[in-house]
Coordinates of C-alpha atoms in Angstrom, one line a residue:
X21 CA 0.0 0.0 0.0
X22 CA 2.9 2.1 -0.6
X23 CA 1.6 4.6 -3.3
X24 CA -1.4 5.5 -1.6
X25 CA -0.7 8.7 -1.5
X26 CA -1.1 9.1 -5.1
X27 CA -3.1 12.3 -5.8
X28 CA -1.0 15.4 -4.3
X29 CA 2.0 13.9 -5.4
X30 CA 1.4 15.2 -9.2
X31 CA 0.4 18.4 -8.2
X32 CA 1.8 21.4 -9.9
X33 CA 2.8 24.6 -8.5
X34 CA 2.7 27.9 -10.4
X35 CA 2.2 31.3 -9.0
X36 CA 4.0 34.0 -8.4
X37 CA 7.9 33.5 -7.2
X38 CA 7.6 36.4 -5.0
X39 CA 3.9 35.9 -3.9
X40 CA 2.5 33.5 -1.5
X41 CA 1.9 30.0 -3.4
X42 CA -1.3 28.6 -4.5
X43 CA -2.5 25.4 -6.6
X44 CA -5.0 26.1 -8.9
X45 CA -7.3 23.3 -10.6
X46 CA -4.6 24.2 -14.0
X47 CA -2.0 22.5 -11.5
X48 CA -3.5 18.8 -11.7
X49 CA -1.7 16.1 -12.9
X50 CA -2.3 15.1 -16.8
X51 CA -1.7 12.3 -19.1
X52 CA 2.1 12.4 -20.2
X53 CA 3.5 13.7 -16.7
X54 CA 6.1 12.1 -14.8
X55 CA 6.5 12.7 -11.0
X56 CA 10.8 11.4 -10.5
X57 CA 12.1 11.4 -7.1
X58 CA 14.9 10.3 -4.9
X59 CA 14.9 8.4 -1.8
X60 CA 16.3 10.0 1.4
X61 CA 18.3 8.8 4.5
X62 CA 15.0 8.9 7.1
X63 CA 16.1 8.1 10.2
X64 CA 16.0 11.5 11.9
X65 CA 13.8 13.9 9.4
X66 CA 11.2 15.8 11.3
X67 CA 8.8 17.7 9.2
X68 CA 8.8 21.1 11.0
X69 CA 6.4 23.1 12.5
X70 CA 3.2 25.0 11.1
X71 CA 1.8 28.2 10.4
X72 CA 3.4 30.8 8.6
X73 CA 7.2 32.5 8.1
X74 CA 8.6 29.0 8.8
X75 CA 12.5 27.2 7.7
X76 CA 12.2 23.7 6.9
X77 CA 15.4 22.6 7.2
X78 CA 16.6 19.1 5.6
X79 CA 20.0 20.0 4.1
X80 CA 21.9 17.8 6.1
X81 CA 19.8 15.0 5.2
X82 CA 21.8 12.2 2.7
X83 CA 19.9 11.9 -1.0
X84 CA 20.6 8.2 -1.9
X85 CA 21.1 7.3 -5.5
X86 CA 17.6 5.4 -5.4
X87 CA 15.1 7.1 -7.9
X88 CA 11.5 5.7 -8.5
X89 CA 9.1 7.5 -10.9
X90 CA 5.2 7.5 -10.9
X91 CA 3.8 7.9 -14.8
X92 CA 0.2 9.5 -15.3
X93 CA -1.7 7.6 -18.2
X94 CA -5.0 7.3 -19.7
X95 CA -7.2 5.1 -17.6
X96 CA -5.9 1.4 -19.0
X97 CA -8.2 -0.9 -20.4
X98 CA -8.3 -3.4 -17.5
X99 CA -9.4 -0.9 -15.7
X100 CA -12.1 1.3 -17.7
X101 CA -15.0 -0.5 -16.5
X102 CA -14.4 0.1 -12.6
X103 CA -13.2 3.7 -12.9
X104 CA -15.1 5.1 -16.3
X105 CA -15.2 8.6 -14.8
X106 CA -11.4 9.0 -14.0
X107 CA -9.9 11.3 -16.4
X108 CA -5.8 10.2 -15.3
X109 CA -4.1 7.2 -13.6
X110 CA -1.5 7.3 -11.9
X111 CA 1.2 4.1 -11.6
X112 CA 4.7 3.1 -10.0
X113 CA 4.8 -0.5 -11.5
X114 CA 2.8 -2.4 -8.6
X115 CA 0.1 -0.2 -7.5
X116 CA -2.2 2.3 -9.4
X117 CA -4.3 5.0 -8.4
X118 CA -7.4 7.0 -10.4
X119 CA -8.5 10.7 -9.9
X120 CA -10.9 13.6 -11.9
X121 CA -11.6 16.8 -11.6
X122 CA -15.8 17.2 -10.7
X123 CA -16.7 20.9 -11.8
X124 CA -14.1 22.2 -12.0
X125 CA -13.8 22.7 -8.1
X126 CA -13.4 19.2 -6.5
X127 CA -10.3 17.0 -7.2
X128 CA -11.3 13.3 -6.1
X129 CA -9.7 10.0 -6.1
X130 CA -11.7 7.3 -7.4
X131 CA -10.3 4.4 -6.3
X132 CA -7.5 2.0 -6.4
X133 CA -5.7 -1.0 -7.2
X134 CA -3.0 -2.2 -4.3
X135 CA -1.1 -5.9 -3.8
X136 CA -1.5 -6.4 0.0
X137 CA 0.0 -9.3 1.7
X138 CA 0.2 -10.9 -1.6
X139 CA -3.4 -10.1 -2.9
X140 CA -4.7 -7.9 -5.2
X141 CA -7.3 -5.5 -3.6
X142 CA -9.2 -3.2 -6.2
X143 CA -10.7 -0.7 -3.9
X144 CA -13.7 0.9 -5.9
X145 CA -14.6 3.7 -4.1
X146 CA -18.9 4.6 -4.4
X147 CA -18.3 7.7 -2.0
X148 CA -15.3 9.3 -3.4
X149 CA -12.1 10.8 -1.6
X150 CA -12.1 14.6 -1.8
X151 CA -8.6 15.5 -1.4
X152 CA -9.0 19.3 -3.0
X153 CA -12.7 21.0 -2.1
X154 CA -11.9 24.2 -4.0
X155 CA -9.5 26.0 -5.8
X156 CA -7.3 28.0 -5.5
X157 CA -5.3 26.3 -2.4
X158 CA -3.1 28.3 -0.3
X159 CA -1.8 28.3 2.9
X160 CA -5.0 27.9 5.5
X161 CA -7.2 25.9 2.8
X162 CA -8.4 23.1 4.1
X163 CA -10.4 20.3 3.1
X164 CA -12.9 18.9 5.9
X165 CA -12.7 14.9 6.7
X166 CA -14.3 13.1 4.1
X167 CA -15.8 9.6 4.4
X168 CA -15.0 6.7 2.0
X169 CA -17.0 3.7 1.1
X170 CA -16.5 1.4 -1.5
X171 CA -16.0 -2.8 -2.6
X172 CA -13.0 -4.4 -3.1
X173 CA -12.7 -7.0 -6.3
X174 CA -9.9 -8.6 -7.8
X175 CA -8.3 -11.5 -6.5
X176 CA -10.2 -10.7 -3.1
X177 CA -13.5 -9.2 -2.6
X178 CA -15.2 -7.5 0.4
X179 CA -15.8 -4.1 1.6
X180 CA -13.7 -0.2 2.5
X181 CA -14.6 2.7 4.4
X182 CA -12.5 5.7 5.7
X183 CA -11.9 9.5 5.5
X184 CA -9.1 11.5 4.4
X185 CA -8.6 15.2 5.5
X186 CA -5.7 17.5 3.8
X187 CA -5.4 20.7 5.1
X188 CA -2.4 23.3 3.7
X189 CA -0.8 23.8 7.5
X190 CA 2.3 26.1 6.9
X191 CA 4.6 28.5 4.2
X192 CA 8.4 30.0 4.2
X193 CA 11.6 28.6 3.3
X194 CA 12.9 25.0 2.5
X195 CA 16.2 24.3 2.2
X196 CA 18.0 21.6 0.9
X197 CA 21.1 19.9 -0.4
X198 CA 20.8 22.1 -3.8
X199 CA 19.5 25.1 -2.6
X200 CA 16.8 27.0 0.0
X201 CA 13.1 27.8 -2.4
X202 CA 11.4 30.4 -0.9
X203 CA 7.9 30.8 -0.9
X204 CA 7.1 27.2 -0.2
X205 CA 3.8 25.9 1.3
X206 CA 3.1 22.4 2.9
X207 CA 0.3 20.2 2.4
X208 CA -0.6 17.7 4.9
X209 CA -2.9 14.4 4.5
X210 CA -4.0 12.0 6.8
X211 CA -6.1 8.8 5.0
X212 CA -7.3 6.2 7.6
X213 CA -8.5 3.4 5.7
X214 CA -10.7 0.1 6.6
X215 CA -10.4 -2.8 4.7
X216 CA -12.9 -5.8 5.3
X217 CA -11.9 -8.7 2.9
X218 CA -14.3 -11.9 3.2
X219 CA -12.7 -14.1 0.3
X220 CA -10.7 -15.8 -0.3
X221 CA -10.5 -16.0 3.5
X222 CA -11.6 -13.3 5.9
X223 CA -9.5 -11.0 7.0
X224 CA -9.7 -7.5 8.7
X225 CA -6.9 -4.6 8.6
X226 CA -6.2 -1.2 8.8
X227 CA -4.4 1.5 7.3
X228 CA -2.8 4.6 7.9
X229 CA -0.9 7.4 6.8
X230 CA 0.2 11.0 7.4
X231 CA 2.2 12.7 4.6
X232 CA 3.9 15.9 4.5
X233 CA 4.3 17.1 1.4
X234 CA 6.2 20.7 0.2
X235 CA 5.6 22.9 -2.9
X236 CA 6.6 26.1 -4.5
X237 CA 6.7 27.3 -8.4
X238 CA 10.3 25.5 -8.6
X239 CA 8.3 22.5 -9.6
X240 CA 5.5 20.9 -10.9
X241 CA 5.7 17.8 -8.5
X242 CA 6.9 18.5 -4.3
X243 CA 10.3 19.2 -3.5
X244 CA 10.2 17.3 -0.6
X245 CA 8.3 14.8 0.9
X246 CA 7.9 12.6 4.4
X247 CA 5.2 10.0 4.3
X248 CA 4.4 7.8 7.8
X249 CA 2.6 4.9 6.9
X250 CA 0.9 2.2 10.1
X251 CA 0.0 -1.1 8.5
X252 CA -1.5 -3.6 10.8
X253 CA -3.2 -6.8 9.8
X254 CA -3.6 -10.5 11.7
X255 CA -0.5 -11.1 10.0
X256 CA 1.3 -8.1 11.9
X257 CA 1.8 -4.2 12.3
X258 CA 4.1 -2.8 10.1
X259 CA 5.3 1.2 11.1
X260 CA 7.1 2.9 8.2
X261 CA 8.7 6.8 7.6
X262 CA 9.8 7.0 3.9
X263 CA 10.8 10.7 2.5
X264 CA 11.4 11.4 -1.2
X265 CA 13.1 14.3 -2.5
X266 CA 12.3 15.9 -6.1
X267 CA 15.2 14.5 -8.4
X268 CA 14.9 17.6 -10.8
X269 CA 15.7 19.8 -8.1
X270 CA 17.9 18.0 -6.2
X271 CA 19.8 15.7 -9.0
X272 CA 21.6 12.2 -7.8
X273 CA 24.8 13.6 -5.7
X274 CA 25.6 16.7 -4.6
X275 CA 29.6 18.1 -5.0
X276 CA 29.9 21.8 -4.6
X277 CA 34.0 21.2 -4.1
X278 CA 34.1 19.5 -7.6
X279 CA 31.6 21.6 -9.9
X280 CA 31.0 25.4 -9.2
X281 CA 28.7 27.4 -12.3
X282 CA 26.6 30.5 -13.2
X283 CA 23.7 30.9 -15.4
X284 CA 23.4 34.3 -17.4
X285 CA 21.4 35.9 -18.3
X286 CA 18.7 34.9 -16.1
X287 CA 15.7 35.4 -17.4
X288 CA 17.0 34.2 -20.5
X289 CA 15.4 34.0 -23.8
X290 CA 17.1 32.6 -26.6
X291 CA 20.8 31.6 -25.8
X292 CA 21.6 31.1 -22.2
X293 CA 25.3 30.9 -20.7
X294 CA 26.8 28.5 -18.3
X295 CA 30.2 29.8 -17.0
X296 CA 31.6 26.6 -15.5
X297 CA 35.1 26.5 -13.0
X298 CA 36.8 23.3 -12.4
X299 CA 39.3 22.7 -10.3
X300 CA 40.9 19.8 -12.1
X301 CA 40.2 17.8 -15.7
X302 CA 36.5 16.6 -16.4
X303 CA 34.1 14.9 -18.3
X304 CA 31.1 16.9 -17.3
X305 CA 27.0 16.0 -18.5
X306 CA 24.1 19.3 -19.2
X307 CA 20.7 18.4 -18.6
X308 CA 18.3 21.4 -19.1
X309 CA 15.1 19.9 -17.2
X310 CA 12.0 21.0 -17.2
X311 CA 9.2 21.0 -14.1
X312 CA 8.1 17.5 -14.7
X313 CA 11.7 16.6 -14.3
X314 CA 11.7 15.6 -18.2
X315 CA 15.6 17.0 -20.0
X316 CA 14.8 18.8 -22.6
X317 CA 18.1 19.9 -24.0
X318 CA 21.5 17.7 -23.0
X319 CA 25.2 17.8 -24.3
X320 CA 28.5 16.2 -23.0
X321 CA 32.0 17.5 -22.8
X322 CA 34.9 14.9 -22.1
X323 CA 38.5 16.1 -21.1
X324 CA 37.3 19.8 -19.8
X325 CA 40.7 21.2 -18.6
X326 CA 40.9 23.1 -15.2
X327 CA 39.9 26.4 -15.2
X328 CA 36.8 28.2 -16.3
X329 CA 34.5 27.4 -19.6
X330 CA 31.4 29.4 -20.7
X331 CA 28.8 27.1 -22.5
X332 CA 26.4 28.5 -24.6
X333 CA 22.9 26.6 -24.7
X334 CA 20.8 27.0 -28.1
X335 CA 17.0 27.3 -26.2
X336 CA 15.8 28.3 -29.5
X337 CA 12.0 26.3 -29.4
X338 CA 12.0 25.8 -26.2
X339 CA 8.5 27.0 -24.2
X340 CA 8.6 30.1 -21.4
X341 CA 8.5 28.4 -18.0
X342 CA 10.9 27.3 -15.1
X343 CA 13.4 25.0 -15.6
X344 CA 16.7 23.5 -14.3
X345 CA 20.4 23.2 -15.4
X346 CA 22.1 19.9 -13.8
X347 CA 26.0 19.6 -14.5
X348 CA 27.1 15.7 -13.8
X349 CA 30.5 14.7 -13.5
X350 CA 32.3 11.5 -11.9
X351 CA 32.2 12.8 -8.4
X352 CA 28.2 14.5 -8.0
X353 CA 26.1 16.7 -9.9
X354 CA 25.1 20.5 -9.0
X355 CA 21.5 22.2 -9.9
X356 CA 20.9 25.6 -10.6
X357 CA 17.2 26.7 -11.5
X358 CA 16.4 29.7 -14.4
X359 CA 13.5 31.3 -16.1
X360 CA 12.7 31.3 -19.9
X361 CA 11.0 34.1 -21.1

């Protein structure tokens, strides 16, 4: 039941960069995005306090080299006839999730398919899960609980209820290993779900999980992400803290001793300039990325001499919006965000 979380995950964030964030109904995920993200050392993460003017502070947290991705497709076939409605479905290889937008105003997940203790549960939900009420969302929106009800088919069959609440709790600064993004706001969720399977054999279990999740108009999916997850069945509780961290904006290692650059002119338009230094010889990768973490533009250089290099970057084509310049080498990788006009 790992990806239950599905739905504010794909989230985009636009806005203002200087103005308090919002999500807008424009911001929901759509076929042909990909959410990529990086799993980070959990032991000791915290997720900070609420309210406003706060510094969530996780540089000194260790991003592994891990990376998982969650696709958003069409509905697929085998799954049309339980979820006709759903307009997107979201997927990380074992477990799959569908949402629509109702109005206009009211973002809803439909139901799911999970593998728990071995079995597939398709959890068709009759009294959807409301995780967005209204639009836009901002810090202090909040949706109420919400009940769910639904059946459960596949190779099981039986019955859910549950509610799920999601309230945006708190704004200000995040920093991490690549950088501090100002103007960040944090959703919270809590789902507390019921299951009540009665074949093949009856069994009974609960689950539940609280996940903190923090956006700003650096991306289209959170920058960071803590997730706390209580699985308990007749088979055995299971407690679990898992926190992703955005692999556009963070990249797969960071090395600011071994790869130091600028970005001008920033805004840029046509032509933008990366003004490298190195302090000895490299082979050094450019990704330009884009805010569903897709590269867009990529060149390599092999046997860069020490010293400094300017590298010009034909963006020619290439559609206004926020986007990201990752350097890779054999030691780490840097990011450094810019606009395109």
């Amino acid at each position: 039941m790992k990806k239950l979380y599905f739905s504010i995950c794909a989230l985009s964030v636009m806005g203002i960069m200087n103005a308090q964030h919002t999500i807008t109904a424009a911001d929901l995920p759509v076929i042909g995005d990909t959410y990529q993200y990086l799993v980070v050392d959990s032991v000791n993460v915290q997720p900070g306090g609420t309210g406003t003017g706060q510094t969530w502070n996780f540089s000194a947290y260790a991003v592994g080299s891990v990376m998982g991705s969650m696709p958003y497709t069409a509905v697929p076939a085998a799954f049309t006839t339980d979820f006709p409605n759903s307009s997107v479905a979201e997927n990380d290889s074992t477990n799959y999730a569908f949402y629509r937008l109702v109005s206009g105003t009211s973002w809803q997940e439909d139901g799911m398919e999970l593998s728990v203790s071995g079995a597939t549960v398709r959890a068709i939900f009759s009294d959807q899960a409301v995780i967005y009420n209204s639009f836009p969302y901002a810090f202090g929106s909040s949706t109420p609980t919400d009940n769910i009800t639904g059946t459960i088919t596949g190779t099981t069959s039986g019955t859910c209820t549950g509610t799920t609440s999601t309230i945006c709790d708190g704004s200000g600064s995040l920093v991490l290993s690549s950088g501090t993004f100002n103007n960040v706001i944090r959703v919270t969720t809590i789902i507390d779900l019921n299951l009540n399977i009665t074949t093949p054999f009856p069994i009974t279990g609960t689950y539940y999980e609280h996940r903190y999740q923090y956006y700003s108009a650096a991306s289209k999916f959170p920058l960071f992400e803590i997730r706390l997850t209580h699985i308990n069945t007749p088979l055995g509780t299971t407690d679990t803290k898992t926190v992703y961290a955005n692999y556009a904006v963070v990249g797969v290692k960071e090395n600011h001793n071994q790869i130091s650059f600028s970005l001008f002119p920033n805004p840029v338009k046509n032509e933008l300039n990366i003004k490298m230094n190195f302090q000895k010889q490299n082979n050094v990768s450019i990704e330009v990325i884009n805010q569903l973490g897709q590269v867009v533009k990529s060149e390599k250089m092999d046997n860069i001499n020490a010293g400094t290099l300017v590298k010009k970057i034909d963006l020619t084509g290439v559609a206004s919006g926020i986007y990201f310049v990752r350097l890779k080498n054999g030691e780490g990788s840097k990011v450094q965000k810019f606009i395109v006009e």
